[in-house]
CSV table of C-alpha atoms in Angstrom, one decimal:
chain,number,residue,atom,x,y,z
A,610,MET,CA,-116.2,223.5,59.9
A,611,SER,CA,-119.1,224.3,57.6
A,612,LYS,CA,-118.4,226.5,54.6
A,613,CYS,CA,-120.5,229.6,54.0
A,614,SER,CA,-122.4,230.2,50.8
A,615,PRO,CA,-122.2,233.6,49.1
A,616,SER,CA,-125.5,234.4,50.8
A,617,GLY,CA,-124.0,233.6,54.2
A,618,ASP,CA,-126.1,230.4,54.7
A,619,THR,CA,-124.3,227.4,56.1
A,620,VAL,CA,-123.9,224.4,53.6
A,621,ASP,CA,-123.5,220.8,54.7
A,622,PRO,CA,-121.1,218.6,52.7
A,623,ALA,CA,-122.7,216.6,50.0
A,624,PRO,CA,-123.8,213.2,51.3
A,625,ALA,CA,-121.4,210.3,50.4
A,626,PRO,CA,-122.9,208.1,47.6
A,627,THR,CA,-124.4,204.9,48.9
A,628,PRO,CA,-122.3,202.0,47.6
A,629,THR,CA,-124.2,199.6,45.2
A,630,PRO,CA,-124.3,196.2,46.8
A,631,PRO,CA,-122.6,193.6,44.5
A,632,VAL,CA,-124.9,191.3,42.6
A,633,ALA,CA,-124.9,187.9,44.4
A,634,VAL,CA,-123.8,185.2,42.0
A,635,THR,CA,-125.0,181.7,42.9
A,636,ASN,CA,-123.3,178.6,41.7
A,637,GLU,CA,-125.5,176.8,39.2
A,638,MET,CA,-123.2,174.1,38.0
A,639,ASP,CA,-120.8,171.7,39.9
A,640,PHE,CA,-117.5,171.0,38.3
A,641,TRP,CA,-115.2,168.0,39.1
A,642,LEU,CA,-111.7,168.0,37.7
A,643,THR,CA,-108.8,165.7,37.0
A,644,LYS,CA,-105.6,167.0,35.5
A,645,GLY,CA,-103.2,164.9,33.4
A,646,ASN,CA,-100.3,165.9,35.7
A,647,GLN,CA,-102.1,164.4,38.7
A,648,SER,CA,-102.0,167.7,40.6
A,649,VAL,CA,-105.8,167.5,40.8
A,650,THR,CA,-107.6,164.1,40.9
A,651,LEU,CA,-111.4,164.0,40.9
A,652,GLN,CA,-111.7,167.2,43.0
A,653,LYS,CA,-114.8,169.4,43.2
A,654,GLN,CA,-113.9,172.9,42.1
A,655,THR,CA,-114.8,176.0,44.1
A,656,SER,CA,-115.2,178.2,41.1
A,657,VAL,CA,-118.7,179.8,40.8
A,658,LEU,CA,-120.3,178.7,37.5
A,659,SER,CA,-123.6,180.5,36.6
A,660,PHE,CA,-125.7,180.6,33.5
A,661,GLY,CA,-125.9,183.9,31.6
A,662,THR,CA,-126.2,185.4,28.1
A,663,ALA,CA,-123.2,187.7,28.0
A,664,TYR,CA,-121.8,187.4,24.4
A,665,ASN,CA,-118.3,186.0,23.9
A,666,THR,CA,-116.5,184.4,21.0
A,667,TYR,CA,-115.5,181.1,22.7
A,668,ALA,CA,-116.6,177.7,21.3
A,669,ASN,CA,-119.9,176.3,22.5
A,670,ILE,CA,-120.7,172.8,23.6
A,671,GLU,CA,-124.5,172.8,23.3
A,672,VAL,CA,-126.4,170.3,25.4
A,673,ASP,CA,-129.9,169.4,24.2
A,674,ASP,CA,-132.0,167.1,26.4
A,675,SER,CA,-134.9,167.0,23.8
A,676,LYS,CA,-132.7,164.5,21.8
A,677,VAL,CA,-132.5,161.2,23.7
A,678,PHE,CA,-130.4,158.2,22.9
A,679,GLN,CA,-129.6,154.9,24.8
A,680,THR,CA,-130.4,154.2,28.5
A,681,ILE,CA,-127.3,153.6,30.6
A,682,ASP,CA,-126.9,150.3,32.6
A,683,GLY,CA,-123.7,151.5,34.3
A,684,PHE,CA,-120.0,152.1,34.6
A,685,GLY,CA,-117.5,149.8,36.4
A,686,TYR,CA,-114.8,147.1,36.1
A,687,THR,CA,-114.2,143.4,36.0
A,688,LEU,CA,-114.1,142.0,39.5
A,689,THR,CA,-111.6,139.3,38.7
A,690,GLY,CA,-110.9,136.5,41.1
A,691,GLY,CA,-107.4,138.1,41.6
A,692,SER,CA,-109.1,141.5,42.4
A,693,ALA,CA,-111.2,139.9,45.1
A,694,GLN,CA,-108.2,138.0,46.5
A,695,VAL,CA,-106.0,141.1,46.9
A,696,ILE,CA,-108.8,143.3,48.2
A,697,ASN,CA,-109.4,140.6,50.9
A,698,GLN,CA,-105.8,141.1,52.1
A,699,LEU,CA,-106.9,144.5,53.5
A,700,ASN,CA,-107.8,144.6,57.2
A,701,THR,CA,-111.6,144.5,57.9
A,702,GLN,CA,-112.0,148.2,58.5
A,703,LYS,CA,-110.0,149.3,55.5
A,704,ARG,CA,-111.7,146.7,53.3
A,705,GLN,CA,-115.2,147.9,54.3
A,706,GLU,CA,-114.3,151.5,53.8
A,707,LEU,CA,-113.0,150.7,50.3
A,708,LEU,CA,-116.1,148.7,49.3
A,709,LYS,CA,-118.3,151.6,50.5
A,710,GLU,CA,-116.1,154.1,48.6
A,711,LEU,CA,-116.3,152.0,45.4
A,712,PHE,CA,-120.0,150.9,45.5
A,713,GLY,CA,-121.8,153.3,47.9
A,714,THR,CA,-123.4,156.7,47.2
A,715,ASN,CA,-121.8,158.7,50.0
A,716,ASP,CA,-120.0,162.0,49.2
A,717,ASN,CA,-116.7,160.2,49.0
A,718,SER,CA,-118.0,157.2,47.0
A,719,ILE,CA,-117.7,156.7,43.2
A,720,ALA,CA,-120.9,154.7,42.9
A,721,ILE,CA,-119.8,151.9,40.6
A,722,SER,CA,-123.0,150.5,39.1
A,723,TYR,CA,-121.9,147.6,36.8
A,724,LEU,CA,-119.5,144.7,37.3
A,725,ARG,CA,-118.2,142.0,35.0
A,726,ILE,CA,-117.1,138.7,36.5
A,727,SER,CA,-115.6,135.5,35.1
A,728,ILE,CA,-117.5,132.2,35.0
A,729,GLY,CA,-114.6,130.1,36.4
A,730,ALA,CA,-111.1,131.6,36.2
A,731,SER,CA,-109.9,134.5,34.0
A,732,ASP,CA,-106.3,135.0,33.3
A,733,LEU,CA,-106.2,137.3,36.4
A,734,ASN,CA,-106.8,134.4,38.8
A,735,ALA,CA,-103.8,132.7,40.4
A,736,ALA,CA,-104.5,129.5,38.5
A,737,PRO,CA,-107.0,128.3,35.8
A,738,PHE,CA,-110.1,126.4,36.9
A,739,THR,CA,-113.8,125.9,36.0
A,740,TYR,CA,-116.8,124.8,38.2
A,741,ASP,CA,-116.6,121.2,36.9
A,742,ASP,CA,-113.0,120.1,36.7
A,743,LEU,CA,-112.4,116.3,36.5
A,744,PRO,CA,-109.4,113.9,36.2
A,745,SER,CA,-108.3,113.4,32.6
A,746,GLY,CA,-110.5,111.1,30.6
A,747,GLN,CA,-113.7,111.6,32.7
A,748,THR,CA,-116.9,113.4,31.7
A,749,ASP,CA,-119.9,114.7,33.7
A,750,MET,CA,-122.9,114.9,31.4
A,751,ASN,CA,-125.3,115.6,34.3
A,752,LEU,CA,-123.0,118.2,35.9
A,753,ASP,CA,-123.2,116.2,39.2
A,754,ASN,CA,-119.7,117.6,40.1
A,755,PHE,CA,-120.7,121.2,39.4
A,756,SER,CA,-119.6,123.5,42.3
A,757,LEU,CA,-118.9,127.2,42.9
A,758,ALA,CA,-116.4,126.1,45.6
A,759,PRO,CA,-113.3,127.7,43.9
A,760,ASP,CA,-114.9,131.1,44.2
A,761,LYS,CA,-116.4,130.8,47.7
A,762,THR,CA,-113.3,132.0,49.5
A,763,ASP,CA,-112.9,135.5,47.9
A,764,LEU,CA,-115.2,136.3,45.0
A,765,ILE,CA,-118.6,135.2,46.1
A,766,PRO,CA,-118.4,136.6,49.7
A,767,MET,CA,-117.2,140.0,48.3
A,768,LEU,CA,-120.1,140.0,45.7
A,769,LYS,CA,-122.5,139.5,48.6
A,770,GLU,CA,-121.0,142.5,50.4
A,771,ILE,CA,-121.2,144.6,47.2
A,772,VAL,CA,-124.9,143.6,46.7
A,773,ALA,CA,-125.6,144.6,50.3
A,774,ILE,CA,-124.1,148.1,49.6
A,775,ASN,CA,-125.7,148.5,46.2
A,776,PRO,CA,-128.7,146.0,45.7
A,777,ASN,CA,-129.2,147.4,42.2
A,778,ILE,CA,-125.7,146.7,40.8
A,779,LYS,CA,-125.8,144.9,37.5
A,780,ILE,CA,-123.5,141.9,36.9
A,781,MET,CA,-122.3,140.4,33.6
A,782,ALA,CA,-120.7,137.0,33.7
A,783,THR,CA,-118.3,135.6,31.1
A,784,PRO,CA,-116.3,132.3,30.8
A,785,TRP,CA,-112.7,132.3,29.7
A,786,SER,CA,-113.0,128.5,29.1
A,787,PRO,CA,-115.5,125.7,29.6
A,788,PRO,CA,-114.4,122.6,31.6
A,789,VAL,CA,-111.6,121.2,29.5
A,790,TRP,CA,-113.3,117.8,29.1
A,791,MET,CA,-115.8,119.6,26.8
A,792,LYS,CA,-112.9,120.9,24.6
A,793,ASP,CA,-111.2,119.3,21.6
A,794,ASN,CA,-107.7,119.8,23.0
A,795,ASN,CA,-108.5,118.9,26.7
A,796,GLY,CA,-106.6,122.0,27.8
A,797,PHE,CA,-107.3,125.4,29.3
A,798,VAL,CA,-105.5,127.4,26.5
A,799,GLY,CA,-107.3,127.5,23.1
A,800,GLY,CA,-109.1,124.6,21.6
A,801,SER,CA,-112.8,124.6,20.7
A,802,LEU,CA,-116.0,123.4,22.3
A,803,LYS,CA,-116.9,119.9,20.9
A,804,PRO,CA,-120.3,119.8,19.3
A,805,GLU,CA,-121.4,116.9,21.4
A,806,TYR,CA,-121.0,119.1,24.5
A,807,TYR,CA,-123.0,122.1,23.3
A,808,ALA,CA,-126.1,121.0,25.2
A,809,VAL,CA,-124.3,120.2,28.5
A,810,TYR,CA,-122.4,123.5,28.3
A,811,ALA,CA,-125.7,125.3,27.9
A,812,LYS,CA,-126.8,123.5,31.1
A,813,TYR,CA,-123.6,124.6,32.8
A,814,PHE,CA,-124.6,128.2,32.2
A,815,VAL,CA,-128.1,127.6,33.5
A,816,LYS,CA,-126.7,125.9,36.6
A,817,TYR,CA,-124.2,128.7,37.2
A,818,ILE,CA,-127.0,131.4,37.0
A,819,GLN,CA,-129.3,129.4,39.3
A,820,THR,CA,-126.5,128.6,41.8
A,821,MET,CA,-125.4,132.2,42.0
A,822,LYS,CA,-129.0,133.3,42.5
A,823,ALA,CA,-129.2,130.9,45.4
A,824,GLU,CA,-126.2,132.8,46.8
A,825,GLY,CA,-128.1,136.0,46.5
A,826,ILE,CA,-126.3,137.2,43.4
A,827,ALA,CA,-128.3,138.0,40.3
A,828,ILE,CA,-126.6,137.7,36.9
A,829,ASP,CA,-128.0,140.3,34.6
A,830,ALA,CA,-126.2,139.1,31.4
A,831,VAL,CA,-123.8,136.6,30.1
A,832,THR,CA,-121.6,136.4,27.0
A,833,PRO,CA,-120.9,132.9,25.7
A,834,GLN,CA,-117.1,133.4,25.5
A,835,ASN,CA,-114.6,136.1,26.4
A,836,GLU,CA,-112.5,137.2,23.4
A,837,PRO,CA,-113.6,134.2,21.2
A,838,LEU,CA,-111.0,135.1,18.5
A,839,HIS,CA,-108.1,135.1,21.0
A,840,PRO,CA,-107.3,131.4,21.8
A,841,GLY,CA,-103.8,132.1,23.2
A,842,ASN,CA,-104.6,133.3,26.6
A,843,ASN,CA,-104.7,131.1,29.8
A,844,PRO,CA,-107.6,130.2,30.0
A,845,SER,CA,-109.2,130.8,26.6
A,846,MET,CA,-111.1,129.2,23.8
A,847,LEU,CA,-111.7,129.8,20.1
A,848,MET,CA,-115.4,130.2,19.2
A,849,ILE,CA,-116.0,131.5,15.7
A,850,ALA,CA,-119.2,133.4,14.8
A,851,LEU,CA,-120.8,130.4,13.1
A,852,HIS,CA,-120.3,128.2,16.2
A,853,GLN,CA,-121.5,130.9,18.5
A,854,ALA,CA,-124.7,131.4,16.5
A,855,ASP,CA,-125.2,127.6,16.6
A,856,PHE,CA,-124.6,127.4,20.3
A,857,ILE,CA,-127.0,130.2,21.1
A,858,LYS,CA,-129.9,129.2,18.8
A,859,ASN,CA,-129.9,125.5,19.4
A,860,HIS,CA,-128.7,125.2,23.0
A,861,LEU,CA,-128.1,128.3,25.2
A,862,GLY,CA,-131.2,130.3,24.2
A,863,PRO,CA,-133.6,127.4,24.4
A,864,ALA,CA,-132.0,126.3,27.8
A,865,PHE,CA,-132.5,129.8,29.2
A,866,LYS,CA,-136.1,129.8,28.0
A,867,THR,CA,-136.8,126.3,29.4
A,868,ALA,CA,-135.3,127.3,32.8
A,869,ASN,CA,-137.3,130.6,32.7
A,870,LEU,CA,-134.2,132.7,33.1
A,871,SER,CA,-134.3,136.5,32.3
A,872,THR,CA,-130.5,136.7,32.1
A,873,LYS,CA,-129.6,138.4,28.8
A,874,ILE,CA,-127.4,136.7,26.2
A,875,VAL,CA,-124.8,139.1,24.7
A,876,ALA,CA,-122.8,138.1,21.7
A,877,TYR,CA,-119.1,138.5,20.7
A,878,ASP,CA,-117.2,140.3,23.7
A,879,HIS,CA,-114.1,141.1,21.7
A,880,ASN,CA,-112.4,143.8,19.7
A,881,CYS,CA,-113.8,146.6,17.5
A,882,ASN,CA,-111.9,145.4,14.5
A,883,LYS,CA,-114.4,142.6,13.7
A,884,PRO,CA,-117.9,144.0,13.7
A,885,GLU,CA,-118.8,141.3,11.1
A,886,TYR,CA,-118.7,138.7,14.0
A,887,PRO,CA,-121.6,140.1,16.0
A,888,ILE,CA,-123.4,141.0,12.8
A,889,ALA,CA,-123.1,137.4,11.6
A,890,VAL,CA,-124.6,136.1,14.9
A,891,LEU,CA,-127.4,138.7,14.8
A,892,ASN,CA,-128.0,137.9,11.1
A,893,ASP,CA,-128.8,134.3,12.1
A,894,PRO,CA,-132.6,134.1,12.2
A,895,GLY,CA,-132.5,131.3,14.8
A,896,ALA,CA,-130.0,133.0,17.1
A,897,ASN,CA,-131.3,136.6,16.8
A,898,PRO,CA,-134.4,136.4,19.1
A,899,TYR,CA,-132.3,135.0,21.9
A,900,VAL,CA,-129.6,137.7,21.6
A,901,ASP,CA,-129.9,141.0,23.6
A,902,GLY,CA,-127.0,142.6,21.9
A,903,SER,CA,-123.2,142.5,21.5
A,904,ALA,CA,-120.1,143.4,23.6
A,905,PHE,CA,-116.8,145.0,22.6
A,906,HIS,CA,-113.2,145.6,23.7
A,907,LEU,CA,-110.8,148.1,22.0
A,908,TYR,CA,-107.4,146.5,21.8
A,909,GLU,CA,-107.9,146.6,18.0
A,910,GLY,CA,-110.2,148.6,15.7
A,911,ASP,CA,-112.0,151.8,16.2
A,912,ILE,CA,-114.8,152.6,18.7
A,913,SER,CA,-117.1,153.6,15.8
A,914,ALA,CA,-117.6,149.8,15.2
A,915,LEU,CA,-120.2,150.0,17.9
A,916,SER,CA,-122.3,152.3,15.7
A,917,THR,CA,-121.7,150.0,12.7
A,918,VAL,CA,-123.4,147.2,14.6
A,919,HIS,CA,-126.0,149.4,16.1
A,920,SER,CA,-126.9,150.7,12.6
A,921,ALA,CA,-127.3,147.1,11.3
A,922,PHE,CA,-129.5,146.1,14.3
A,923,PRO,CA,-130.9,149.3,16.0
A,924,ASN,CA,-133.2,147.2,18.2
A,925,LYS,CA,-130.2,145.3,19.8
A,926,ASN,CA,-128.1,146.6,22.7
A,927,ILE,CA,-124.4,147.5,22.7
A,928,TYR,CA,-122.0,147.0,25.6
A,929,PHE,CA,-118.4,148.1,26.1
A,930,THR,CA,-117.0,145.5,28.5
A,931,GLU,CA,-113.2,145.7,28.8
A,932,GLN,CA,-110.2,147.9,28.3
A,933,TYR,CA,-107.0,147.6,30.4
A,934,THR,CA,-104.5,150.2,31.6
A,935,SER,CA,-100.9,149.0,31.3
A,936,SER,CA,-98.3,148.9,33.9
A,937,THR,CA,-96.1,150.8,31.4
A,938,GLY,CA,-98.7,153.5,30.6
A,939,SER,CA,-98.6,157.1,31.8
A,940,PHE,CA,-101.4,158.7,33.9
A,941,GLU,CA,-101.7,161.6,31.4
A,942,GLY,CA,-101.7,159.5,28.3
A,943,ASP,CA,-104.2,156.9,29.7
A,944,LEU,CA,-106.5,159.6,31.1
A,945,LYS,CA,-106.8,161.2,27.7
A,946,TRP,CA,-107.1,158.0,25.6
A,947,HIS,CA,-109.5,156.1,27.9
A,948,VAL,CA,-111.9,159.0,28.7
A,949,LYS,CA,-111.9,159.9,25.0
A,950,ASN,CA,-112.5,156.3,23.7
A,951,VAL,CA,-113.9,154.1,26.6
A,952,ILE,CA,-116.1,156.7,28.3
A,953,ILE,CA,-117.0,159.3,25.7
A,954,GLY,CA,-116.4,157.1,22.6
A,955,SER,CA,-118.4,154.1,23.7
A,956,MET,CA,-121.3,156.2,25.0
A,957,ARG,CA,-121.5,158.3,21.8
A,958,ASN,CA,-121.6,155.0,19.9
A,959,TRP,CA,-124.6,153.6,21.7
A,960,SER,CA,-123.1,151.6,24.5
A,961,LYS,CA,-125.1,151.0,27.7
A,962,THR,CA,-122.0,150.3,29.7
A,963,ALA,CA,-118.3,151.4,29.9
A,964,LEU,CA,-116.1,149.0,31.8
A,965,GLU,CA,-112.4,149.1,32.5
A,966,TRP,CA,-110.6,145.8,33.1
A,967,ASN,CA,-109.4,144.6,36.5
A,968,LEU,CA,-110.5,146.4,39.7
A,969,ALA,CA,-107.4,145.6,41.7
A,970,ASN,CA,-104.0,143.9,41.8
A,971,ASN,CA,-101.0,143.6,44.0
A,972,ALA,CA,-97.8,145.7,43.7
A,973,SER,CA,-96.3,143.2,41.2
A,974,PHE,CA,-99.5,143.3,38.9
A,975,GLY,CA,-100.6,139.9,40.1
A,976,PRO,CA,-102.1,137.5,40.6
A,977,ASN,CA,-102.3,136.0,37.1
A,978,THR,CA,-102.3,132.5,35.6
A,979,PRO,CA,-99.1,131.2,33.9
A,980,GLY,CA,-99.3,132.9,30.5
A,981,GLY,CA,-102.0,135.4,31.7
A,982,CYS,CA,-101.6,139.2,31.6
A,983,THR,CA,-98.5,140.4,33.6
A,984,THR,CA,-98.9,144.1,32.7
A,985,CYS,CA,-102.6,144.7,33.5
A,986,LYS,CA,-102.7,147.5,36.0
A,987,GLY,CA,-105.8,147.5,38.2
A,988,ALA,CA,-107.8,150.6,39.1
A,989,LEU,CA,-106.4,149.9,42.6
A,990,THR,CA,-103.0,148.6,43.9
A,991,ILE,CA,-103.3,146.8,47.2
A,992,ASN,CA,-100.0,147.5,48.9
A,993,SER,CA,-100.5,146.0,52.4
A,994,SER,CA,-103.2,145.2,54.9
A,995,ASP,CA,-103.9,148.9,55.5
A,996,SER,CA,-102.8,150.6,52.3
A,997,PHE,CA,-104.0,150.9,48.7
A,998,THR,CA,-103.3,153.3,45.8
A,999,ARG,CA,-105.9,154.6,43.4
A,1000,ASN,CA,-104.6,154.3,39.9
A,1001,ILE,CA,-105.6,155.9,36.6
A,1002,GLY,CA,-108.4,153.3,36.0
A,1003,TYR,CA,-110.1,154.5,39.2
A,1004,TYR,CA,-110.4,158.1,37.9
A,1005,ILE,CA,-111.4,157.1,34.3
A,1006,ILE,CA,-114.5,155.3,35.6
A,1007,ALA,CA,-115.2,157.6,38.5
A,1008,HIS,CA,-115.6,160.7,36.3
A,1009,ALA,CA,-118.7,158.9,34.9
A,1010,SER,CA,-119.9,156.4,37.6
A,1011,LYS,CA,-120.1,159.0,40.4
A,1012,PHE,CA,-122.4,161.3,38.4
A,1013,VAL,CA,-124.3,159.2,35.9
A,1014,PRO,CA,-126.3,156.5,37.7
A,1015,ALA,CA,-127.9,153.5,36.0
A,1016,GLY,CA,-131.2,154.6,34.3
A,1017,SER,CA,-129.7,157.8,33.0
A,1018,VAL,CA,-130.1,158.5,29.3
A,1019,ARG,CA,-127.5,159.9,26.9
A,1020,ILE,CA,-128.6,163.3,25.4
A,1021,SER,CA,-127.3,165.3,22.6
A,1022,SER,CA,-124.1,167.4,22.8
A,1023,ASN,CA,-122.1,168.7,19.9
A,1024,PHE,CA,-118.3,168.2,19.4
A,1025,SER,CA,-116.1,171.3,19.5
A,1026,GLY,CA,-112.5,171.0,18.2
A,1027,ASN,CA,-110.4,169.2,20.8
A,1028,LEU,CA,-113.1,169.1,23.4
A,1029,ASN,CA,-114.4,165.5,23.3
A,1030,ASN,CA,-117.6,165.3,25.3
A,1031,VAL,CA,-120.8,163.3,26.1
A,1032,ALA,CA,-123.9,164.4,27.9
A,1033,PHE,CA,-126.5,162.6,30.1
A,1034,LYS,CA,-129.8,163.3,31.9
A,1035,THR,CA,-130.1,161.4,35.2
A,1036,PRO,CA,-133.3,159.8,36.6
A,1037,SER,CA,-133.5,162.8,39.0
A,1038,GLY,CA,-133.4,165.3,36.1
A,1039,LYS,CA,-129.8,166.5,36.5
A,1040,LYS,CA,-127.7,167.1,33.4
A,1041,VAL,CA,-124.2,165.8,33.3
A,1042,LEU,CA,-121.5,166.7,30.7
A,1043,ILE,CA,-118.1,164.9,30.6
A,1044,VAL,CA,-115.4,166.9,28.7
A,1045,GLU,CA,-111.9,165.8,27.8
A,1046,ASN,CA,-109.4,168.4,26.4
A,1047,ASP,CA,-107.5,166.3,23.8
A,1048,GLY,CA,-105.4,169.3,22.6
A,1049,ASN,CA,-102.1,170.7,23.7
A,1050,THR,CA,-103.3,174.1,25.1
A,1051,SER,CA,-105.8,175.2,27.7
A,1052,GLU,CA,-109.2,176.0,26.2
A,1053,ILE,CA,-112.0,178.4,27.4
A,1054,PHE,CA,-115.5,177.3,26.2
A,1055,ASN,CA,-119.2,177.7,26.9
A,1056,ILE,CA,-121.6,175.0,28.1
A,1057,LYS,CA,-124.8,176.1,26.5
A,1058,TYR,CA,-128.2,174.8,27.6
A,1059,ASN,CA,-131.7,176.2,26.9
A,1060,GLY,CA,-130.4,179.4,25.4
A,1061,ASN,CA,-128.1,180.3,28.3
A,1062,TRP,CA,-124.4,179.4,28.8
A,1063,VAL,CA,-121.7,179.0,31.4
A,1064,LYS,CA,-118.1,180.0,30.6
A,1065,THR,CA,-115.5,177.6,31.8
A,1066,SER,CA,-112.0,176.3,30.9
A,1067,LEU,CA,-110.0,173.1,30.9
A,1068,GLU,CA,-106.2,172.7,30.7
A,1069,ALA,CA,-104.7,170.4,28.0
A,1070,GLY,CA,-105.1,166.8,28.9
A,1071,SER,CA,-107.6,167.5,31.7
A,1072,VAL,CA,-111.1,165.9,32.2
A,1073,GLY,CA,-114.0,167.8,33.7
A,1074,THR,CA,-117.5,166.5,34.7
A,1075,TYR,CA,-120.1,169.3,34.9
A,1076,ILE,CA,-123.4,168.8,36.7
A,1077,TRP,CA,-126.5,171.1,36.8
């Protein structure tokens, strides 16, 4: 009933206030997360992240795309002969699905853009071999016996399928040993290349690149020797810096030039504790013009060695080509260490690539040569013909490869306490920031770009990739 006013007029109740519609907040940044406890692995988060200017006291990671560093060639693995062999044990459908997941660009793919392969066997083949093995006492100066046959069952057919999925994939090839008849100990383990075989070994590289090209596989780069200061592996060979410089300047470089090959020659391919090795090769005035850059692993030394070499030769490229995850490692420990060093560390120190070691193995961490690595854990474990497991190595690379395609450039981002990070701009203009919380507590922080910022958080030991 209406109330009466003192004058007797009827008064209607006051109109209810119109509710203010909530301000629609649109998501302006995608966020993919992996937690060290494995409760979340490479999952896109549903949280809404939008840029604003509301003041807070949290730390800033400021991304500045006006400061540009190296161009990225890619992220990936070594496709060892053993990796190809075990992946081929999957049934046809499972295998095709896996290759598309690894090398494709679908929503569920991780878009691997770079592979390293061995010229002949690595220690993660079932047995050592080269492409010109002969009975003891024989030589083959014309390489009439040269054949890719040992890799035609598993590796080469798989590479053809990968190239069909990603025609732009870049491939680096590396020998663990030359044919043993070229070596001073006639064996797969250790020894050195005899000087009288330098020219024929250069021809072996040329023949390899040409024969792979005939198979439809382009070799973008080679290194003259995997881990040239580690002659104890099977296969392996010692090649000191003086000999590598001699081999490149007097044989390999001229042979590539004569054959009109565009394949890059990359020096060293060993640990960060000996930057003086690639510097010595690059300091050789005869070798330098033939050398595109140098490659590194991180079983010894510090990742900053890449910058040491870059500073000495800023016009030469840097590549990070191998780091293994161990069968005895933990997911959390490896996630933190590898993202911090292999992904963020190599990229902040001028590398064009970040590669983990073997792509796949079986449940007993094989195959491997006698004396080869028995604790190398692939990014994948192939369990049976229709089952495989994604291991820590998969997520380490995927946090970069899925979002940072070849042709991206590294851009500036500042460090903030325990929040290790690196930033990129992709060819399509997207910004990508990879952050690893190396501390022991959860951290709230801002990602600042062009005067605005997004507030976000990462738990201890977690990795986030942010895209906008």
